[in-house]
Coordinates of C-alpha atoms in Angstrom, one line a residue:
Chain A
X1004 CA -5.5 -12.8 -9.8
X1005 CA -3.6 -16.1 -9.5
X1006 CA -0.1 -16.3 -8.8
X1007 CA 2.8 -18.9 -8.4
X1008 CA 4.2 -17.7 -5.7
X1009 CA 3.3 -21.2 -3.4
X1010 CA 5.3 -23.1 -6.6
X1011 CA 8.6 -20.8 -6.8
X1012 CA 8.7 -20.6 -2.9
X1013 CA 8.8 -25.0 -2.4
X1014 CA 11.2 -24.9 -5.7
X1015 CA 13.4 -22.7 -3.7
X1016 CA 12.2 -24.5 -0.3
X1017 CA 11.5 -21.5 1.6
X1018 CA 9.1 -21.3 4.2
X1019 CA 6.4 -18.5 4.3
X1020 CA 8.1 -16.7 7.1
X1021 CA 11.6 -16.6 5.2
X1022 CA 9.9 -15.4 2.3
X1023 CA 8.1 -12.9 4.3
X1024 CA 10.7 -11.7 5.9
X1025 CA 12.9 -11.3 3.0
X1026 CA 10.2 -8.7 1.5
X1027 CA 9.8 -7.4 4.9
X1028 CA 6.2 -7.8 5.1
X1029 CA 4.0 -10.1 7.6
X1030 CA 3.7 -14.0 7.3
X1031 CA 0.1 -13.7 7.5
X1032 CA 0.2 -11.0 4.2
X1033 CA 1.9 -13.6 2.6
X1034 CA -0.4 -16.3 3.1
X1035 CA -3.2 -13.8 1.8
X1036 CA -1.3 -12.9 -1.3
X1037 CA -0.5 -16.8 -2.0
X1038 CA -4.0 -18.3 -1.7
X1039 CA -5.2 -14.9 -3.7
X1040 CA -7.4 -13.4 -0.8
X1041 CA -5.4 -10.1 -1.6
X1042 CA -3.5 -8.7 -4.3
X1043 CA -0.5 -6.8 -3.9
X1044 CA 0.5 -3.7 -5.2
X1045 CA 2.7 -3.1 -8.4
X1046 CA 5.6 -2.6 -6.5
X1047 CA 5.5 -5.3 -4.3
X1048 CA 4.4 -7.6 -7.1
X1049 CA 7.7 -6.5 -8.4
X1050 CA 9.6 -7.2 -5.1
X1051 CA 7.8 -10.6 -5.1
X1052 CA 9.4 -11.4 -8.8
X1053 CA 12.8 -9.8 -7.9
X1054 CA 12.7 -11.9 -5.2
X1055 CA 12.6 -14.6 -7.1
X1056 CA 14.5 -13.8 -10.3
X1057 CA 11.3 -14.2 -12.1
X1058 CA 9.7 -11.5 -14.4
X1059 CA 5.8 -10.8 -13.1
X1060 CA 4.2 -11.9 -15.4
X1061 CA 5.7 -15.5 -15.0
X1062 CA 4.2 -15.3 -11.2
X1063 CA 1.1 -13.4 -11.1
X1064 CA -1.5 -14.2 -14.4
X1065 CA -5.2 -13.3 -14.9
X1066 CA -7.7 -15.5 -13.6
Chain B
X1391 CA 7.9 3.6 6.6
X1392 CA 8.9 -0.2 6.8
X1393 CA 7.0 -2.6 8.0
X1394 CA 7.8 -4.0 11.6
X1395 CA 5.5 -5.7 13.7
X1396 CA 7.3 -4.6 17.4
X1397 CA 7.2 -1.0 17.0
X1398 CA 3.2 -1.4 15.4
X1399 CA 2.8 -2.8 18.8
X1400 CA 4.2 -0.1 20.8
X1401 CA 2.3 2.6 19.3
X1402 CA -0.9 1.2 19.6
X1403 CA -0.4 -0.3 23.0
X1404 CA 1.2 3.5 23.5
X1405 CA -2.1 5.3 22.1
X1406 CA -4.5 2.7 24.4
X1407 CA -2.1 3.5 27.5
X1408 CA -2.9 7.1 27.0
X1409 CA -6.5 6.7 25.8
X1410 CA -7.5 4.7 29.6
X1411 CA -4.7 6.8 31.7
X1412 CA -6.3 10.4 30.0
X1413 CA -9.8 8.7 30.4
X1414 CA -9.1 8.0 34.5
X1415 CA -7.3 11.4 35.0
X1416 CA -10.1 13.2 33.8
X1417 CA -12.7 11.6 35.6
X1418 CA -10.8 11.7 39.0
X1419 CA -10.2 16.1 38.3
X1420 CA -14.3 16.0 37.1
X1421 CA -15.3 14.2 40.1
X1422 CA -13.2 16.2 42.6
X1423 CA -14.4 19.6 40.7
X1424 CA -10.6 20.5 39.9
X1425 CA -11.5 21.3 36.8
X1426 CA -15.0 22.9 35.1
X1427 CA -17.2 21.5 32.5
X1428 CA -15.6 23.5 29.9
X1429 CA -11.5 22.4 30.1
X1430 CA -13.1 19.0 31.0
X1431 CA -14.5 18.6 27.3
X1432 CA -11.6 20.3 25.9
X1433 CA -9.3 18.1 27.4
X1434 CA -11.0 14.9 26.5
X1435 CA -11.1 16.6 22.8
X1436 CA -7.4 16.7 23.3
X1437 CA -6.9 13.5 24.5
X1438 CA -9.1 11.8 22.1
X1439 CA -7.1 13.9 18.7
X1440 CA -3.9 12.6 20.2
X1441 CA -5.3 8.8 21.0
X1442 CA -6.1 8.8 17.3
X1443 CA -3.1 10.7 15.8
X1444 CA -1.0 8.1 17.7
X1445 CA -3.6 5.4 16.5
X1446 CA -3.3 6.3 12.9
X1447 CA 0.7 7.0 13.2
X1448 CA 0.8 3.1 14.0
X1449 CA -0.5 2.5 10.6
X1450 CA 3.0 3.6 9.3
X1451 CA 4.5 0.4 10.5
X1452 CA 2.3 -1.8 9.0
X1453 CA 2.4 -3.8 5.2
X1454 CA 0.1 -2.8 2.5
X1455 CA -2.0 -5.7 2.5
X1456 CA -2.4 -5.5 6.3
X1457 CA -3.1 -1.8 6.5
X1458 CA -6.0 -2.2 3.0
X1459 CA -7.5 -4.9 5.3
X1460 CA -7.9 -2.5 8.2
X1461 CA -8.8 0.1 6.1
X1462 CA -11.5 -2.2 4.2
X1463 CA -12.5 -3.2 8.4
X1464 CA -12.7 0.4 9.3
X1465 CA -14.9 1.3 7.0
X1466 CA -17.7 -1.4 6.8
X1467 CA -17.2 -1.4 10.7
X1468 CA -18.6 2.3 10.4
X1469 CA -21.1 1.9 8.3
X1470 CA -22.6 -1.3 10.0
X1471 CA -22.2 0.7 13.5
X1472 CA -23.9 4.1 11.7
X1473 CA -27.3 1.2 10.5
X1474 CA -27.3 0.2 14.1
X1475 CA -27.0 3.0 15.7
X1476 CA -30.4 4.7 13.2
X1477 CA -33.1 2.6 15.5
X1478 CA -31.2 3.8 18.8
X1479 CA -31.6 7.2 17.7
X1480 CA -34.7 6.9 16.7
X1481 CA -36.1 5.7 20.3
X1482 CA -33.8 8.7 21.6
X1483 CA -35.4 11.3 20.0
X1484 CA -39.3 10.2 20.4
X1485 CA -40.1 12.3 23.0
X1486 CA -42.7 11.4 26.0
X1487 CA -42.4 8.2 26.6
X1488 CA -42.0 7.3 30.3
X1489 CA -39.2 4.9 29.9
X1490 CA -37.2 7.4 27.7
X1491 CA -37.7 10.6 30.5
X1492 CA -35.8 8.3 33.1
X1493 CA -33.2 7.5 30.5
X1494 CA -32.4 10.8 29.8
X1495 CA -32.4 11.8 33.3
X1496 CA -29.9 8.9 33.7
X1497 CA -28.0 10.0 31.1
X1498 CA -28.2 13.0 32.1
X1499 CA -27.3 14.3 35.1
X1500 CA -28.0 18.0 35.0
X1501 CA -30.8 17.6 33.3
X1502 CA -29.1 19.9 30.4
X1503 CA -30.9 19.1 26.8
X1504 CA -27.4 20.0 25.1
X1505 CA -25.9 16.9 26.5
X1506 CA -28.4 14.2 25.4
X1507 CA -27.5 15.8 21.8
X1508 CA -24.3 15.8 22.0
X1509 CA -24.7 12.0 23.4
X1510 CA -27.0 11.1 20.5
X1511 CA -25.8 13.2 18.0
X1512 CA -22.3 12.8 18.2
X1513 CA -21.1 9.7 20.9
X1514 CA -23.6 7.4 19.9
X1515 CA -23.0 7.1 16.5
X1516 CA -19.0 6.9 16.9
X1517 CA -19.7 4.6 20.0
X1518 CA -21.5 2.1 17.5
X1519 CA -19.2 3.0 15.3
X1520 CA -16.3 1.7 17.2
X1521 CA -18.3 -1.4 18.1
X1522 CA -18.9 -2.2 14.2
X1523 CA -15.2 -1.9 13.4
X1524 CA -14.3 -4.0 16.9
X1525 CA -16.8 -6.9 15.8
X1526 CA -15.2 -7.1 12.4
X1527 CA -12.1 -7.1 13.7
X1528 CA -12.7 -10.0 16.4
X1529 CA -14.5 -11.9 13.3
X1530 CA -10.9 -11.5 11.1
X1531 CA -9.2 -12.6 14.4
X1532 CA -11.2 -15.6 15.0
X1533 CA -11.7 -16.7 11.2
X1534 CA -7.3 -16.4 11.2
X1535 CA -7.1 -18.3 14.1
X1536 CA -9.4 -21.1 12.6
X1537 CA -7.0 -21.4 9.7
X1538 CA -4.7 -21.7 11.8

């Protein structure tokens, strides 16, 4: 699954660990979920976009 | 649960504290002959259920992703220490060989049959176990700490 998450974050110029710690999960999950080594649940996919003010599917697509 | 690193930390160093502190107690009363064979293997039971419950407790304080990763460790980590352990077991259980009397008579110190199958039936395989799902772990450390 790819995502935009590396995109919104520099848009918004937050660092991994701010982002991180705004979902309250661990920098190194982060980095995972950005360079798509895991893939997060549906309701943290949802955090993720909240976070943002994104809808999902406008960060995480197909491959 | 929410996820926070600190108190992850504490419960695991927590459950290892206990785990070496149990471990030395009950070999100090088994040496001394406070205690019989019997309470000795029911305490280590004891000790060992509480280790893990404690163990497994620290999982609440993790993220997802990190506890699917140990999860997804945990298990190939078993089932590459249960292949490794099948040619160990194998050379346990041939029976007659010169090398293999002494060994069991090292293992062994009673000479008791029961206790080389409870050592290969039961400690050996978690013992390689353990080491399969320590070697992945040490493999995730060091491939983090090359991206690093």
């Amino acid at each position: 699954m790819k995502n935009r998450i590396k995109v919104l974050r520099a848009e918004r110029d937050w660092s991994q660990a701010e982002l991180a710690e705004r979902l309250n999960i661990a920098r190194q999950s982060l980095n995972a979920i950005e360079n798509g080594k895991a893939d997060p649940s549906l309701p943290l996919g949802m955090r993720i976009a909240k976070t943002f003010g994104a809808r999902v599917e406008d960060v995480f697509s197909d491959d | 649960m929410a996820y926070s690193q600190k108190s992850f930390q504490s419960a695991r160093r927590g459950a290892y504290a206990m785990l070496f502190a149990g471990v030395a107690v009950l070999i100090f009363l088994e040496k001394r002959h406070y205690i019989d064979q019997t309470l000795y293997m029911s305490l280590a039971c004891v000790l060992a259920l509480g280790a893990s419950w404690l163990l497994l407790y620290s999982h609440r304080y993790r993220d997802e992703i990190q506890r699917h990763a140990a999860e997804k460790r945990t298990y190939w980590g078993c089932q590459i220490g249960l292949l490794a352990s099948i040619p160990v077991l194998v050379a346990l259980m041939m029976p007659h060989t010169t090398w293999l009397d002494g060994l069991v008579q090292f293992v062994s110190r009673n000479h008791a049959m029961p206790r080389i199958y409870f050592w290969a039936g039961f400690m050996l395989p978690v013992l390689f176990q353990a080491l399969g799902v320590f070697l992945l772990r040490l493999l995730a450390k060091l491939r983090s700490g090359e991206q690093a």
